[in-house]
mmCIF file of C-alpha atoms in Angstrom:
data_model
loop_
_atom_site.group_PDB
_atom_site.id
_atom_site.type_symbol
_atom_site.label_atom_id
_atom_site.label_comp_id
_atom_site.label_asym_id
_atom_site.label_seq_id
_atom_site.Cartn_x
_atom_site.Cartn_y
_atom_site.Cartn_z
ATOM 1 C CA MET A 138 0.152 -0.140 0.115
ATOM 2 C CA TYR A 139 2.582 2.595 0.907
ATOM 3 C CA CYS A 140 5.595 0.724 -0.484
ATOM 4 C CA SER A 141 5.687 2.847 -4.023
ATOM 5 C CA HIS A 142 4.824 6.164 -1.615
ATOM 6 C CA PHE A 143 8.300 5.563 -0.136
ATOM 7 C CA ASN A 144 9.966 4.196 -3.013
ATOM 8 C CA LEU A 145 10.722 0.775 -1.361
ATOM 9 C CA ASP A 146 11.010 -2.701 -3.083
ATOM 10 C CA LYS A 147 8.569 -4.419 -0.365
ATOM 11 C CA LYS A 148 7.308 -3.934 3.530
ATOM 12 C CA PRO A 149 10.225 -3.582 5.882
ATOM 13 C CA PHE A 150 8.033 -4.341 8.982
ATOM 14 C CA GLN A 151 6.477 -7.650 8.748
ATOM 15 C CA ILE A 152 5.412 -9.692 11.852
ATOM 16 C CA SER A 153 6.377 -12.697 10.742
ATOM 17 C CA SER A 154 9.940 -13.652 10.701
ATOM 18 C CA ASP A 155 11.872 -13.657 7.249
ATOM 19 C CA ARG A 156 15.427 -14.381 7.019
ATOM 20 C CA GLY A 157 16.066 -11.814 4.509
ATOM 21 C CA PHE A 158 15.484 -9.161 7.217
ATOM 22 C CA LEU A 159 17.807 -10.820 9.675
ATOM 23 C CA TRP A 160 19.073 -8.265 11.364
ATOM 24 C CA LEU A 161 21.559 -9.253 14.200
ATOM 25 C CA GLY A 162 23.092 -6.524 16.726
ATOM 26 C CA SER A 163 26.025 -7.167 18.806
ATOM 27 C CA HIS A 164 24.343 -9.414 21.722
ATOM 28 C CA HIS A 165 21.645 -11.487 19.352
ATOM 29 C CA GLY A 166 24.855 -12.168 17.370
ATOM 30 C CA HIS A 167 26.668 -13.635 20.050
ATOM 31 C CA ALA A 168 23.392 -15.553 21.253
ATOM 32 C CA LEU A 169 23.084 -16.918 17.903
ATOM 33 C CA ASP A 170 26.890 -17.886 18.012
ATOM 34 C CA LEU A 171 26.304 -19.536 20.973
ATOM 35 C CA LEU A 172 23.219 -22.001 19.987
ATOM 36 C CA GLN A 173 24.960 -22.432 16.831
ATOM 37 C CA ARG A 174 28.122 -23.645 18.858
ATOM 38 C CA GLY A 175 26.321 -26.223 21.114
ATOM 39 C CA THR A 176 24.657 -27.311 18.374
ATOM 40 C CA ASP A 177 27.815 -28.063 16.070
ATOM 41 C CA GLN A 178 29.637 -29.788 18.999
ATOM 42 C CA GLY A 179 26.573 -31.821 20.339
ATOM 43 C CA GLY A 180 26.125 -33.601 23.385
ATOM 44 C CA ALA A 181 24.665 -29.760 24.859
ATOM 45 C CA ILE A 182 21.518 -28.819 26.522
ATOM 46 C CA MET A 183 20.944 -25.099 25.871
ATOM 47 C CA VAL A 184 18.328 -23.009 27.695
ATOM 48 C CA LEU A 185 16.745 -19.744 25.247
ATOM 49 C CA THR A 186 14.898 -17.079 27.437
ATOM 50 C CA GLY A 187 12.955 -13.813 26.440
ATOM 51 C CA ASP A 188 9.786 -11.821 26.855
ATOM 52 C CA ILE A 189 7.353 -12.305 23.752
ATOM 53 C CA GLY A 190 8.590 -10.720 20.916
ATOM 54 C CA THR A 191 12.432 -10.675 21.495
ATOM 55 C CA GLY A 192 13.424 -12.564 18.787
ATOM 56 C CA LYS A 193 13.765 -16.245 19.930
ATOM 57 C CA THR A 194 11.957 -17.623 17.001
ATOM 58 C CA THR A 195 14.014 -15.748 14.719
ATOM 59 C CA LEU A 196 17.371 -17.163 16.232
ATOM 60 C CA ILE A 197 15.535 -20.750 16.148
ATOM 61 C CA ASN A 198 14.849 -20.507 12.290
ATOM 62 C CA GLU A 199 18.299 -19.161 11.825
ATOM 63 C CA VAL A 200 19.758 -22.264 13.463
ATOM 64 C CA ILE A 201 17.535 -24.788 11.931
ATOM 65 C CA HIS A 202 18.335 -23.417 8.378
ATOM 66 C CA THR A 203 22.176 -23.604 9.020
ATOM 67 C CA LEU A 204 21.937 -27.157 9.608
ATOM 68 C CA GLY A 205 22.559 -29.686 6.724
ATOM 69 C CA LYS A 206 20.117 -31.152 5.016
ATOM 70 C CA ASP A 207 21.115 -34.642 6.392
ATOM 71 C CA ARG A 208 20.510 -33.473 10.099
ATOM 72 C CA PRO A 209 17.557 -35.090 11.689
ATOM 73 C CA CYS A 210 15.648 -32.223 13.516
ATOM 74 C CA VAL A 211 12.647 -32.211 15.783
ATOM 75 C CA ARG A 212 10.814 -29.231 16.761
ATOM 76 C CA ILE A 213 8.263 -29.017 19.075
ATOM 77 C CA GLU A 214 6.191 -25.825 18.858
ATOM 78 C CA ASP A 215 3.767 -26.570 21.611
ATOM 79 C CA PRO A 216 4.717 -28.789 24.110
ATOM 80 C CA GLY A 217 1.608 -28.733 26.088
ATOM 81 C CA PHE A 218 -0.127 -32.171 24.998
ATOM 82 C CA GLU A 219 -0.267 -35.432 26.722
ATOM 83 C CA LEU A 220 3.111 -36.719 26.818
ATOM 84 C CA HIS A 221 2.400 -39.859 24.812
ATOM 85 C CA SER A 222 2.139 -37.323 22.266
ATOM 86 C CA LEU A 223 5.151 -35.633 22.351
ATOM 87 C CA TYR A 224 6.842 -38.739 22.605
ATOM 88 C CA GLN A 225 5.100 -39.894 19.492
ATOM 89 C CA LYS A 226 5.633 -36.214 17.577
ATOM 90 C CA ILE A 227 9.515 -37.109 18.293
ATOM 91 C CA ALA A 228 9.668 -40.584 17.192
ATOM 92 C CA GLN A 229 7.888 -40.271 13.973
ATOM 93 C CA THR A 230 9.887 -37.147 13.196
ATOM 94 C CA LEU A 231 12.876 -38.398 13.844
ATOM 95 C CA GLY A 232 11.987 -41.824 12.309
ATOM 96 C CA PHE A 233 11.874 -44.704 14.501
ATOM 97 C CA ARG A 234 8.223 -45.443 14.568
ATOM 98 C CA GLU A 235 6.039 -46.312 17.501
ATOM 99 C CA PRO A 236 2.652 -46.682 17.584
ATOM 100 C CA ASP A 237 2.187 -45.608 21.566
ATOM 101 C CA PRO A 238 5.548 -45.436 22.971
ATOM 102 C CA GLY A 239 5.371 -45.522 26.957
ATOM 103 C CA GLU A 240 8.048 -43.590 28.555
ATOM 104 C CA LYS A 241 10.578 -46.342 29.500
ATOM 105 C CA ARG A 242 9.987 -47.693 25.871
ATOM 106 C CA PHE A 243 10.348 -44.406 24.574
ATOM 107 C CA SER A 244 13.829 -43.909 25.991
ATOM 108 C CA SER A 245 15.199 -47.157 25.004
ATOM 109 C CA ARG A 246 14.087 -46.535 21.232
ATOM 110 C CA PHE A 247 15.672 -43.251 21.659
ATOM 111 C CA HIS A 248 18.772 -44.819 23.200
ATOM 112 C CA GLY A 249 19.433 -47.021 19.900
ATOM 113 C CA PHE A 250 18.259 -44.325 17.454
ATOM 114 C CA LEU A 251 21.447 -41.825 19.230
ATOM 115 C CA ASP A 252 23.432 -44.741 18.899
ATOM 116 C CA GLN A 253 22.846 -45.292 15.146
ATOM 117 C CA VAL A 254 22.708 -41.851 14.468
ATOM 118 C CA ALA A 255 26.647 -41.946 16.106
ATOM 119 C CA LYS A 256 27.657 -44.472 13.773
ATOM 120 C CA LYS A 257 26.642 -42.925 10.712
ATOM 121 C CA GLY A 258 28.649 -39.741 12.353
ATOM 122 C CA GLN A 259 25.644 -37.324 12.450
ATOM 123 C CA LYS A 260 24.035 -35.398 14.875
ATOM 124 C CA VAL A 261 20.453 -34.749 16.111
ATOM 125 C CA LEU A 262 18.612 -31.336 17.068
ATOM 126 C CA VAL A 263 15.533 -31.362 19.534
ATOM 127 C CA VAL A 264 13.934 -28.039 19.679
ATOM 128 C CA VAL A 265 11.188 -27.277 22.084
ATOM 129 C CA ASP A 266 9.539 -24.121 21.707
ATOM 130 C CA GLU A 267 6.700 -22.472 24.753
ATOM 131 C CA SER A 268 9.190 -24.094 27.177
ATOM 132 C CA GLN A 269 6.945 -22.910 30.067
ATOM 133 C CA ARG A 270 4.323 -25.344 29.121
ATOM 134 C CA ILE A 271 6.219 -28.102 29.326
ATOM 135 C CA PRO A 272 4.978 -31.035 31.242
ATOM 136 C CA TYR A 273 7.372 -31.730 34.436
ATOM 137 C CA ARG A 274 7.921 -35.195 33.399
ATOM 138 C CA LEU A 275 8.829 -34.738 30.072
ATOM 139 C CA LEU A 276 11.344 -31.919 31.201
ATOM 140 C CA ARG A 277 13.105 -34.491 33.552
ATOM 141 C CA GLU A 278 13.564 -37.080 30.984
ATOM 142 C CA ILE A 279 14.984 -34.329 28.415
ATOM 143 C CA LEU A 280 17.435 -32.783 31.257
ATOM 144 C CA SER A 281 18.212 -36.973 31.661
ATOM 145 C CA TRP A 282 19.389 -37.402 28.124
ATOM 146 C CA PRO A 283 22.712 -36.926 27.920
ATOM 147 C CA LYS A 284 23.059 -39.931 29.974
ATOM 148 C CA ILE A 285 21.863 -42.061 27.549
ATOM 149 C CA ASP A 286 23.760 -39.894 24.955
ATOM 150 C CA SER A 287 27.323 -41.257 25.231
ATOM 151 C CA ALA A 288 28.395 -39.999 21.619
ATOM 152 C CA GLY A 289 27.292 -36.866 22.633
ATOM 153 C CA VAL A 290 25.592 -36.433 19.598
ATOM 154 C CA LEU A 291 22.294 -34.835 20.538
ATOM 155 C CA SER A 292 21.729 -31.265 21.247
ATOM 156 C CA VAL A 293 18.352 -29.798 22.789
ATOM 157 C CA ILE A 294 17.305 -26.251 22.454
ATOM 158 C CA LEU A 295 14.624 -25.061 25.031
ATOM 159 C CA ALA A 296 13.004 -21.950 24.195
ATOM 160 C CA GLY A 297 10.279 -20.147 26.294
ATOM 161 C CA GLN A 298 9.656 -17.165 28.358
ATOM 162 C CA LEU A 299 11.105 -15.583 31.107
ATOM 163 C CA ASP A 300 9.095 -17.516 33.775
ATOM 164 C CA PHE A 301 10.781 -20.839 32.225
ATOM 165 C CA LEU A 302 13.374 -20.539 34.644
ATOM 166 C CA ASP A 303 11.096 -20.912 37.460
ATOM 167 C CA VAL A 304 9.252 -23.733 35.992
ATOM 168 C CA LEU A 305 12.953 -25.016 35.845
ATOM 169 C CA THR A 306 13.723 -24.555 39.510
ATOM 170 C CA ASP A 307 10.540 -25.467 40.557
ATOM 171 C CA CYS A 308 11.049 -28.955 38.620
ATOM 172 C CA MET A 309 14.653 -29.516 39.302
ATOM 173 C CA GLY A 310 15.803 -27.136 41.987
ATOM 174 C CA ARG A 311 18.754 -25.437 41.445
ATOM 175 C CA ALA A 312 20.487 -28.727 40.032
ATOM 176 C CA TRP A 313 19.161 -27.514 36.463
ATOM 177 C CA THR A 314 22.436 -24.993 36.014
ATOM 178 C CA ASP A 315 24.510 -27.621 36.177
ATOM 179 C CA LEU A 316 22.515 -29.739 33.795
ATOM 180 C CA VAL A 317 22.318 -26.757 30.849
ATOM 181 C CA GLN A 318 25.879 -25.887 29.202
ATOM 182 C CA VAL A 319 24.598 -22.647 27.685
ATOM 183 C CA HIS A 320 21.440 -20.212 28.898
ATOM 184 C CA VAL A 321 21.087 -17.487 26.122
ATOM 185 C CA ARG A 322 18.702 -14.521 27.305
ATOM 186 C CA LEU A 323 17.295 -12.097 24.908
ATOM 187 C CA ASP A 324 16.454 -8.700 26.805
ATOM 188 C CA PRO A 325 14.612 -5.555 24.590
ATOM 189 C CA LEU A 326 16.994 -3.612 22.143
ATOM 190 C CA ASP A 327 18.017 -0.167 23.464
ATOM 191 C CA LEU A 328 17.583 3.049 21.910
ATOM 192 C CA ASN A 329 21.082 2.964 19.512
ATOM 193 C CA GLN A 330 20.174 -0.974 18.620
ATOM 194 C CA THR A 331 16.232 0.224 17.873
ATOM 195 C CA ARG A 332 17.687 3.002 15.701
ATOM 196 C CA ALA A 333 19.956 0.416 13.827
ATOM 197 C CA TYR A 334 17.470 -1.751 13.497
ATOM 198 C CA ILE A 335 14.558 -0.155 11.934
ATOM 199 C CA GLY A 336 17.306 1.631 9.685
ATOM 200 C CA ARG A 337 18.698 -1.866 8.690
ATOM 201 C CA ARG A 338 15.661 -2.876 7.507
ATOM 202 C CA LEU A 339 14.463 0.246 5.395
ATOM 203 C CA ALA A 340 17.461 -0.304 3.499
ATOM 204 C CA ILE A 341 17.093 -4.304 2.974
ATOM 205 C CA ALA A 342 13.352 -2.962 1.962
ATOM 206 C CA GLY A 343 15.322 -0.738 -0.987
ATOM 207 C CA ALA A 344 14.752 2.650 1.017
ATOM 208 C CA ASP A 345 17.441 5.399 -0.672
ATOM 209 C CA HIS A 346 16.631 8.455 1.587
ATOM 210 C CA THR A 347 15.641 8.732 5.667
ATOM 211 C CA ILE A 348 12.446 7.896 6.608
ATOM 212 C CA PHE A 349 12.251 7.973 10.140
ATOM 213 C CA THR A 350 13.792 11.191 12.156
ATOM 214 C CA ASN A 351 15.262 11.178 14.863
ATOM 215 C CA ARG A 352 12.739 12.185 17.204
ATOM 216 C CA ALA A 353 10.223 9.681 15.277
ATOM 217 C CA VAL A 354 12.891 6.757 16.398
ATOM 218 C CA GLU A 355 12.684 7.696 20.209
ATOM 219 C CA GLU A 356 9.295 7.555 19.904
ATOM 220 C CA VAL A 357 9.046 4.477 18.875
ATOM 221 C CA PHE A 358 11.697 2.936 21.169
ATOM 222 C CA GLY A 359 9.309 4.486 23.804
ATOM 223 C CA TYR A 360 6.346 2.989 22.969
ATOM 224 C CA ALA A 361 7.513 -0.632 21.928
ATOM 225 C CA LYS A 362 10.242 -0.402 24.726
ATOM 226 C CA GLY A 363 12.908 -2.016 22.493
ATOM 227 C CA ILE A 364 10.656 -5.243 21.630
ATOM 228 C CA PRO A 365 11.407 -5.855 17.908
ATOM 229 C CA ARG A 366 7.912 -7.404 17.600
ATOM 230 C CA VAL A 367 6.421 -4.061 18.372
ATOM 231 C CA ILE A 368 8.806 -1.835 16.928
ATOM 232 C CA ASN A 369 7.729 -4.019 13.730
ATOM 233 C CA ILE A 370 4.128 -2.944 14.219
ATOM 234 C CA CYS A 371 4.440 0.762 15.415
ATOM 235 C CA CYS A 372 6.775 1.326 12.284
ATOM 236 C CA ASP A 373 4.258 -0.324 10.409
ATOM 237 C CA GLN A 374 1.423 1.678 11.091
ATOM 238 C CA ALA A 375 3.491 5.158 11.347
ATOM 239 C CA LEU A 376 4.138 4.330 7.614
ATOM 240 C CA ILE A 377 0.530 3.453 6.642
ATOM 241 C CA GLN A 378 -0.152 7.084 8.666
ATOM 242 C CA ALA A 379 2.282 9.084 6.725
ATOM 243 C CA PHE A 380 1.032 7.658 3.126
ATOM 244 C CA SER A 381 -2.305 8.682 4.363
ATOM 245 C CA ASP A 382 -0.981 11.886 5.312
ATOM 246 C CA ASP A 383 0.867 12.367 2.079
ATOM 247 C CA GLN A 384 4.087 12.782 3.941
ATOM 248 C CA LYS A 385 7.244 11.774 2.362
ATOM 249 C CA ARG A 386 8.882 11.224 6.099
ATOM 250 C CA VAL A 387 8.150 9.853 9.557
ATOM 251 C CA ASP A 388 8.305 12.501 12.490
ATOM 252 C CA ARG A 389 7.399 12.228 15.878
ATOM 253 C CA SER A 390 3.491 13.196 15.565
ATOM 254 C CA VAL A 391 2.941 10.782 12.973
ATOM 255 C CA VAL A 392 4.363 7.832 15.181
ATOM 256 C CA GLN A 393 2.316 9.631 18.245
ATOM 257 C CA GLY A 394 -0.835 9.629 15.743
ATOM 258 C CA ALA A 395 0.092 5.914 14.351
ATOM 259 C CA VAL A 396 0.445 4.452 18.400
ATOM 260 C CA ALA A 397 -2.700 6.208 19.181
ATOM 261 C CA ALA A 398 -4.598 4.249 16.103
ATOM 262 C CA LEU A 399 -3.319 1.130 17.678
ATOM 263 C CA GLU A 400 -4.254 1.670 21.181
ATOM 264 C CA LEU A 401 -1.660 -0.163 22.484
ATOM 265 C CA PRO A 402 -2.250 -0.952 26.109
ATOM 266 C CA GLY A 403 0.278 0.604 28.850
ATOM 267 C CA ALA A 404 2.203 2.395 26.241
ATOM 268 C CA HIS A 405 4.136 5.477 27.227
ATOM 269 C CA SER A 406 5.527 8.380 25.018
ATOM 270 C CA ALA A 407 9.446 8.547 24.883
ATOM 271 C CA ASP A 408 8.968 11.955 26.878
ATOM 272 C CA GLN A 409 7.475 10.066 29.697
ATOM 273 C CA LYS A 410 9.844 7.213 30.033
ATOM 274 C CA GLU A 411 12.666 6.008 28.333
ATOM 275 C CA MET A 412 13.556 1.620 29.563
ATOM 276 C CA PRO A 413 17.253 1.460 27.944
ATOM 277 C CA GLY A 414 17.836 -1.938 27.582
ATOM 278 C CA LYS A 415 20.646 -4.875 28.451
ATOM 279 C CA GLN A 416 21.570 -8.065 26.608
ATOM 280 C CA ILE A 417 22.708 -10.835 28.632
ATOM 281 C CA ALA A 418 23.927 -14.028 26.551
ATOM 282 C CA GLY A 419 25.664 -17.185 27.702
ATOM 283 C CA ALA A 420 25.317 -16.914 31.651
ATOM 284 C CA VAL A 421 23.409 -18.230 33.963
ATOM 285 C CA PRO A 422 20.746 -15.522 35.860
ATOM 286 C CA GLY A 423 20.679 -14.393 39.098
ATOM 287 C CA ASN A 424 17.368 -13.699 41.269
ATOM 288 C CA GLU A 425 15.184 -11.467 38.804
ATOM 289 C CA LYS A 426 13.572 -8.563 40.149
ATOM 290 C CA GLY A 427 10.011 -8.715 40.560
ATOM 291 C CA PRO A 428 7.768 -11.487 42.111
ATOM 292 C CA SER A 429 8.252 -14.991 40.414
ATOM 293 C CA PRO A 430 5.197 -15.646 37.751
ATOM 294 C CA LEU A 431 4.835 -19.356 38.928
ATOM 295 C CA LEU A 432 4.516 -17.647 42.587
ATOM 296 C CA THR A 433 1.748 -15.451 41.392
ATOM 297 C CA ARG A 434 0.034 -18.185 39.617
ATOM 298 C CA ARG A 435 -0.161 -20.482 42.568
ATOM 299 C CA VAL A 436 -1.023 -17.118 45.038
ATOM 300 C CA ASN A 437 -3.763 -16.668 42.601
ATOM 301 C CA GLU A 438 -4.682 -20.235 42.853
ATOM 302 C CA ALA A 439 -4.781 -19.955 46.609
ATOM 303 C CA PHE A 440 -7.150 -17.199 46.225
ATOM 304 C CA ALA A 441 -9.516 -18.704 43.930
ATOM 305 C CA LEU A 442 -9.250 -21.859 45.940
ATOM 306 C CA LEU A 443 -10.635 -19.533 49.286
ATOM 307 C CA ALA A 444 -12.840 -17.798 47.375
ATOM 308 C CA GLY A 445 -14.670 -21.259 46.351
ATOM 309 C CA LEU A 446 -15.009 -22.215 50.032
ATOM 310 C CA GLY A 447 -16.841 -19.059 51.125
ATOM 311 C CA ILE A 448 -19.034 -19.593 48.012
ATOM 312 C CA CYS A 449 -19.704 -23.191 49.547
ATOM 313 C CA ILE A 450 -20.126 -21.936 53.286
ATOM 314 C CA LEU A 451 -22.352 -19.005 52.385
ATOM 315 C CA VAL A 452 -24.475 -22.057 49.842
ATOM 316 C CA GLY A 453 -24.159 -24.453 53.326
ATOM 317 C CA TYR A 454 -25.676 -21.581 55.403
ATOM 318 C CA GLY A 455 -28.379 -20.885 53.155
ATOM 319 C CA ILE A 456 -29.560 -24.205 52.866
ATOM 320 C CA PHE A 457 -29.743 -25.127 56.546
ATOM 321 C CA SER A 458 -31.593 -21.823 57.302
ATOM 322 C CA THR A 459 -34.048 -23.085 54.892
ATOM 323 C CA LEU A 460 -34.215 -26.392 56.652
ATOM 324 C CA THR A 461 -34.466 -24.989 60.261
ATOM 325 C CA PRO A 462 -38.154 -24.132 61.441
ATOM 326 C CA ARG A 463 -38.378 -20.821 62.970
ATOM 327 C CA LYS A 464 -40.909 -19.466 64.885
ATOM 328 C CA ASP A 465 -43.236 -16.384 63.102
ATOM 329 C CA PRO A 466 -42.274 -13.132 64.121
ATOM 330 C CA ASP A 467 -46.116 -11.995 64.650
ATOM 331 C CA ALA A 468 -46.974 -15.042 66.510
ATOM 332 C CA ILE A 469 -44.101 -14.119 68.907
ATOM 333 C CA ARG A 470 -45.013 -10.620 69.068
ATOM 334 C CA GLU A 471 -48.686 -11.457 70.290
ATOM 335 C CA GLY A 472 -47.193 -13.960 72.650
ATOM 336 C CA LYS A 473 -45.634 -11.279 74.388
ATOM 337 C CA ALA A 474 -48.216 -9.032 74.062
ATOM 338 C CA GLU A 475 -50.245 -11.446 75.919
ATOM 339 C CA HIS A 476 -47.981 -11.981 78.367
ATOM 340 C CA LEU A 477 -47.917 -8.239 79.250
ATOM 341 C CA VAL A 478 -51.363 -8.333 79.349
ATOM 342 C CA MET A 479 -51.406 -10.760 82.166
#
């Protein structure tokens, strides 16, 4: 719609992951390097965490794309299914079919499969997306896979939101830090990275002049908080807004109008608040600030249980009151009156 207006070859801010627009700042590049090294060497369990939209899917897609065609790979996009369904998915994708593999039988078959792969000189990659939803039994088994991978041909990437760290701790205690060889955390971009990200995508799309002013970029950063997916949404809407206003450049007021049209919840202008980003890759994190999402969920469940008990008590009291005979108030008053007369 706006490509011809800005002399662009294609839309620069698609939400879907596109390798043609791959942008790797120093921290994202370092994170990708760690994942690729762990995958190439084999025998590694890697954890990739980050908020929604920080680029986890982009990095995973890039790791898988760089694999050789003969490299067995299975990707589980949603692990929140029954355990036997996940076993079937892994078994069928990797090529050792089982009609309904149980936990022990699956482990035995998987061990045999890894031995065959080792004899062929190959390696295997298993990727689990949305790992914060993974069943604890499967998580424990995955973390034990290195025990049956004597040749070191298996690599595992567990990608999830930040509360996946709480899931790991709740399931394994702090022992999970000894079982994971690489932990990569993706945090939001800072202002300079946001500026480079926007400029890179516009250049790939064919931009031959500056479209977003510096104040416009600052405004995008203020609203998007450095989240690449939200940056894409803001910038795409800003280009639509500028096109409708017949403007060749996107300035601060255009971004403000675009974001207002999007009605982004909780958005704050760049003048109100700037949240600088920080990047950490390849290190096990310490305690995070703020309450644990896992603890929050449990507190909410406790409140829900207490509310349910309260409702049951009220209902029971109502039934008891209905079944218990009571004296007529008028009769009582009349009785009192007779007593007084006497």
